[in-house]
Amino acid sequence: MNTEQYNRVKATVAVAVGIVAAVSAVNNSFTLLLAAVTMGMVVLYATKQRVSEVQVDERTSLIRQKAATTTLGVTTVLTAAVGILLIFASRQGLMDLEQLGYALAFQANIILGVNAYLNWHYRNQMGG
């Protein structure tokens, strides 16, 4: 199996799991969703074992690393900014979402703390 066929299987499984998730939400059935996600994972794992081409090289790995780092930074900053704006808006009497603002700001701090810890951990683990 080549990479193009594998990507088609991934897209098909994603669509199928999405459809089953919508049906399970309508029917209020968590077990149906859990079964669909589990089956999707099994199908993807079995299919990936049959791929004979190299899927990740150094360039792809570097691109994914840069994308992940940028996504983490942008998402964390936006989450903190929205949290602070909600707190200020609530204090001005515009909205009553102060608790949500605190939760978002706290979440941004947790993400930054976990990121800092993992950077320290991997730097020490890889001899940096």
PDB file of C-alpha atoms in Angstrom:
ATOM      1  CA  MET A   1       0.000   0.000   0.000  1.00  0.00           C
ATOM      2  CA  ASN A   2       1.330   3.432  -0.848  1.00  0.00           C
ATOM      3  CA  THR A   3       0.950   6.697   1.026  1.00  0.00           C
ATOM      4  CA  GLU A   4      -1.813   8.020  -1.227  1.00  0.00           C
ATOM      5  CA  GLN A   5      -4.010   4.977  -0.545  1.00  0.00           C
ATOM      6  CA  TYR A   6      -3.313   5.291   3.175  1.00  0.00           C
ATOM      7  CA  ASN A   7      -4.346   8.957   3.133  1.00  0.00           C
ATOM      8  CA  ARG A   8      -7.621   7.987   1.421  1.00  0.00           C
ATOM      9  CA  VAL A   9      -8.277   5.369   4.107  1.00  0.00           C
ATOM     10  CA  LYS A  10      -7.547   7.962   6.827  1.00  0.00           C
ATOM     11  CA  ALA A  11      -9.982  10.425   5.297  1.00  0.00           C
ATOM     12  CA  THR A  12     -12.669   7.759   4.923  1.00  0.00           C
ATOM     13  CA  VAL A  13     -12.248   6.621   8.533  1.00  0.00           C
ATOM     14  CA  ALA A  14     -12.386  10.238   9.752  1.00  0.00           C
ATOM     15  CA  VAL A  15     -15.622  10.864   7.849  1.00  0.00           C
ATOM     16  CA  ALA A  16     -17.142   7.607   9.083  1.00  0.00           C
ATOM     17  CA  VAL A  17     -16.242   8.350  12.710  1.00  0.00           C
ATOM     18  CA  GLY A  18     -17.644  11.867  12.311  1.00  0.00           C
ATOM     19  CA  ILE A  19     -20.938  10.535  10.987  1.00  0.00           C
ATOM     20  CA  VAL A  20     -21.187   7.980  13.780  1.00  0.00           C
ATOM     21  CA  ALA A  21     -20.348  10.716  16.305  1.00  0.00           C
ATOM     22  CA  ALA A  22     -23.227  12.826  14.993  1.00  0.00           C
ATOM     23  CA  VAL A  23     -25.604   9.870  15.125  1.00  0.00           C
ATOM     24  CA  SER A  24     -24.476   8.957  18.627  1.00  0.00           C
ATOM     25  CA  ALA A  25     -24.991  12.561  19.760  1.00  0.00           C
ATOM     26  CA  VAL A  26     -28.525  12.539  18.392  1.00  0.00           C
ATOM     27  CA  ASN A  27     -29.253   9.179  20.013  1.00  0.00           C
ATOM     28  CA  ASN A  28     -27.398  10.124  23.212  1.00  0.00           C
ATOM     29  CA  SER A  29     -25.289   6.966  22.991  1.00  0.00           C
ATOM     30  CA  PHE A  30     -21.768   7.264  24.326  1.00  0.00           C
ATOM     31  CA  THR A  31     -21.065   3.571  23.780  1.00  0.00           C
ATOM     32  CA  LEU A  32     -21.721   3.877  20.046  1.00  0.00           C
ATOM     33  CA  LEU A  33     -19.221   6.735  19.857  1.00  0.00           C
ATOM     34  CA  LEU A  34     -16.660   4.825  21.893  1.00  0.00           C
ATOM     35  CA  ALA A  35     -17.059   1.765  19.660  1.00  0.00           C
ATOM     36  CA  ALA A  36     -16.696   3.846  16.478  1.00  0.00           C
ATOM     37  CA  VAL A  37     -13.568   5.613  17.690  1.00  0.00           C
ATOM     38  CA  THR A  38     -12.032   2.320  18.809  1.00  0.00           C
ATOM     39  CA  MET A  39     -12.804   0.648  15.484  1.00  0.00           C
ATOM     40  CA  GLY A  40     -11.389   3.647  13.616  1.00  0.00           C
ATOM     41  CA  MET A  41      -8.175   3.444  15.611  1.00  0.00           C
ATOM     42  CA  VAL A  42      -7.877  -0.298  14.916  1.00  0.00           C
ATOM     43  CA  VAL A  43      -8.468   0.191  11.190  1.00  0.00           C
ATOM     44  CA  LEU A  44      -5.916   3.007  10.996  1.00  0.00           C
ATOM     45  CA  TYR A  45      -3.331   1.014  12.942  1.00  0.00           C
ATOM     46  CA  ALA A  46      -3.804  -2.070  10.761  1.00  0.00           C
ATOM     47  CA  THR A  47      -3.676   0.009   7.599  1.00  0.00           C
ATOM     48  CA  LYS A  48      -0.549   1.891   8.667  1.00  0.00           C
ATOM     49  CA  GLN A  49       1.270  -1.400   9.192  1.00  0.00           C
ATOM     50  CA  ARG A  50       0.776  -2.187   5.497  1.00  0.00           C
ATOM     51  CA  VAL A  51       2.277   1.081   4.211  1.00  0.00           C
ATOM     52  CA  SER A  52       5.630   0.389   2.615  1.00  0.00           C
ATOM     53  CA  GLU A  53       6.772   3.932   1.829  1.00  0.00           C
ATOM     54  CA  VAL A  54       8.640   6.251   4.149  1.00  0.00           C
ATOM     55  CA  GLN A  55       6.133   8.733   5.544  1.00  0.00           C
ATOM     56  CA  VAL A  56       8.289  10.953   7.731  1.00  0.00           C
ATOM     57  CA  ASP A  57      11.679  12.323   6.833  1.00  0.00           C
ATOM     58  CA  GLU A  58      13.770  15.029   8.489  1.00  0.00           C
ATOM     59  CA  ARG A  59      12.125  17.844   6.526  1.00  0.00           C
ATOM     60  CA  THR A  60       8.610  16.668   7.395  1.00  0.00           C
ATOM     61  CA  SER A  61       9.591  16.287  11.032  1.00  0.00           C
ATOM     62  CA  LEU A  62      11.035  19.819  11.138  1.00  0.00           C
ATOM     63  CA  ILE A  63       7.923  21.272   9.473  1.00  0.00           C
ATOM     64  CA  ARG A  64       5.641  19.525  11.972  1.00  0.00           C
ATOM     65  CA  GLN A  65       7.802  20.684  14.873  1.00  0.00           C
ATOM     66  CA  LYS A  66       7.662  24.315  13.739  1.00  0.00           C
ATOM     67  CA  ALA A  67       3.920  24.105  13.125  1.00  0.00           C
ATOM     68  CA  ALA A  68       3.318  22.593  16.562  1.00  0.00           C
ATOM     69  CA  THR A  69       5.448  25.228  18.298  1.00  0.00           C
ATOM     70  CA  THR A  70       3.703  28.062  16.482  1.00  0.00           C
ATOM     71  CA  THR A  71       0.268  26.600  17.156  1.00  0.00           C
ATOM     72  CA  LEU A  72       1.057  26.250  20.857  1.00  0.00           C
ATOM     73  CA  GLY A  73       2.275  29.832  21.106  1.00  0.00           C
ATOM     74  CA  VAL A  74      -0.607  31.394  19.186  1.00  0.00           C
ATOM     75  CA  THR A  75      -3.281  29.332  20.928  1.00  0.00           C
ATOM     76  CA  THR A  76      -1.895  30.050  24.388  1.00  0.00           C
ATOM     77  CA  VAL A  77      -1.636  33.788  23.784  1.00  0.00           C
ATOM     78  CA  LEU A  78      -5.143  33.975  22.298  1.00  0.00           C
ATOM     79  CA  THR A  79      -6.606  31.932  25.170  1.00  0.00           C
ATOM     80  CA  ALA A  80      -4.985  34.209  27.744  1.00  0.00           C
ATOM     81  CA  ALA A  81      -6.073  37.352  25.868  1.00  0.00           C
ATOM     82  CA  VAL A  82      -9.683  36.193  25.581  1.00  0.00           C
ATOM     83  CA  GLY A  83      -9.673  35.271  29.266  1.00  0.00           C
ATOM     84  CA  ILE A  84      -8.380  38.678  30.306  1.00  0.00           C
ATOM     85  CA  LEU A  85     -10.846  40.463  28.010  1.00  0.00           C
ATOM     86  CA  LEU A  86     -13.730  38.487  29.504  1.00  0.00           C
ATOM     87  CA  ILE A  87     -12.600  39.410  33.016  1.00  0.00           C
ATOM     88  CA  PHE A  88     -12.341  43.101  32.139  1.00  0.00           C
ATOM     89  CA  ALA A  89     -15.686  43.081  30.302  1.00  0.00           C
ATOM     90  CA  SER A  90     -17.358  41.440  33.290  1.00  0.00           C
ATOM     91  CA  ARG A  91     -15.923  44.013  35.668  1.00  0.00           C
ATOM     92  CA  GLN A  92     -17.237  46.801  33.442  1.00  0.00           C
ATOM     93  CA  GLY A  93     -20.710  45.269  33.552  1.00  0.00           C
ATOM     94  CA  LEU A  94     -20.813  44.297  29.872  1.00  0.00           C
ATOM     95  CA  MET A  95     -21.019  40.529  30.349  1.00  0.00           C
ATOM     96  CA  ASP A  96     -21.270  38.081  33.187  1.00  0.00           C
ATOM     97  CA  LEU A  97     -18.464  35.757  32.106  1.00  0.00           C
ATOM     98  CA  GLU A  98     -15.838  36.489  34.733  1.00  0.00           C
ATOM     99  CA  GLN A  99     -15.527  32.850  35.813  1.00  0.00           C
ATOM    100  CA  LEU A 100     -14.981  31.741  32.210  1.00  0.00           C
ATOM    101  CA  GLY A 101     -12.313  34.420  31.854  1.00  0.00           C
ATOM    102  CA  TYR A 102     -10.498  33.178  34.945  1.00  0.00           C
ATOM    103  CA  ALA A 103     -10.757  29.596  33.676  1.00  0.00           C
ATOM    104  CA  LEU A 104      -9.251  30.534  30.294  1.00  0.00           C
ATOM    105  CA  ALA A 105      -6.451  32.555  31.878  1.00  0.00           C
ATOM    106  CA  PHE A 106      -5.708  29.715  34.297  1.00  0.00           C
ATOM    107  CA  GLN A 107      -5.705  27.214  31.426  1.00  0.00           C
ATOM    108  CA  ALA A 108      -3.207  29.354  29.504  1.00  0.00           C
ATOM    109  CA  ASN A 109      -0.933  29.409  32.556  1.00  0.00           C
ATOM    110  CA  ILE A 110      -1.142  25.634  32.920  1.00  0.00           C
ATOM    111  CA  ILE A 111      -0.270  25.159  29.242  1.00  0.00           C
ATOM    112  CA  LEU A 112       2.717  27.489  29.581  1.00  0.00           C
ATOM    113  CA  GLY A 113       3.866  25.643  32.705  1.00  0.00           C
ATOM    114  CA  VAL A 114       3.602  22.227  31.056  1.00  0.00           C
ATOM    115  CA  ASN A 115       5.437  23.542  27.999  1.00  0.00           C
ATOM    116  CA  ALA A 116       8.229  24.978  30.136  1.00  0.00           C
ATOM    117  CA  TYR A 117       8.563  21.719  32.087  1.00  0.00           C
ATOM    118  CA  LEU A 118       8.667  19.592  28.927  1.00  0.00           C
ATOM    119  CA  ASN A 119      11.256  21.894  27.346  1.00  0.00           C
ATOM    120  CA  TRP A 120      13.417  21.532  30.456  1.00  0.00           C
ATOM    121  CA  HIS A 121      12.869  17.761  30.580  1.00  0.00           C
ATOM    122  CA  TYR A 122      13.761  17.099  26.949  1.00  0.00           C
ATOM    123  CA  ARG A 123      16.695  19.497  27.044  1.00  0.00           C
ATOM    124  CA  ASN A 124      18.152  17.554  29.982  1.00  0.00           C
ATOM    125  CA  GLN A 125      17.234  14.168  28.501  1.00  0.00           C
ATOM    126  CA  MET A 126      18.904  14.945  25.166  1.00  0.00           C
ATOM    127  CA  GLY A 127      22.017  16.399  26.734  1.00  0.00           C
ATOM    128  CA  GLY A 128      21.363  20.088  26.237  1.00  0.00           C
TER     129      GLY A 128
END
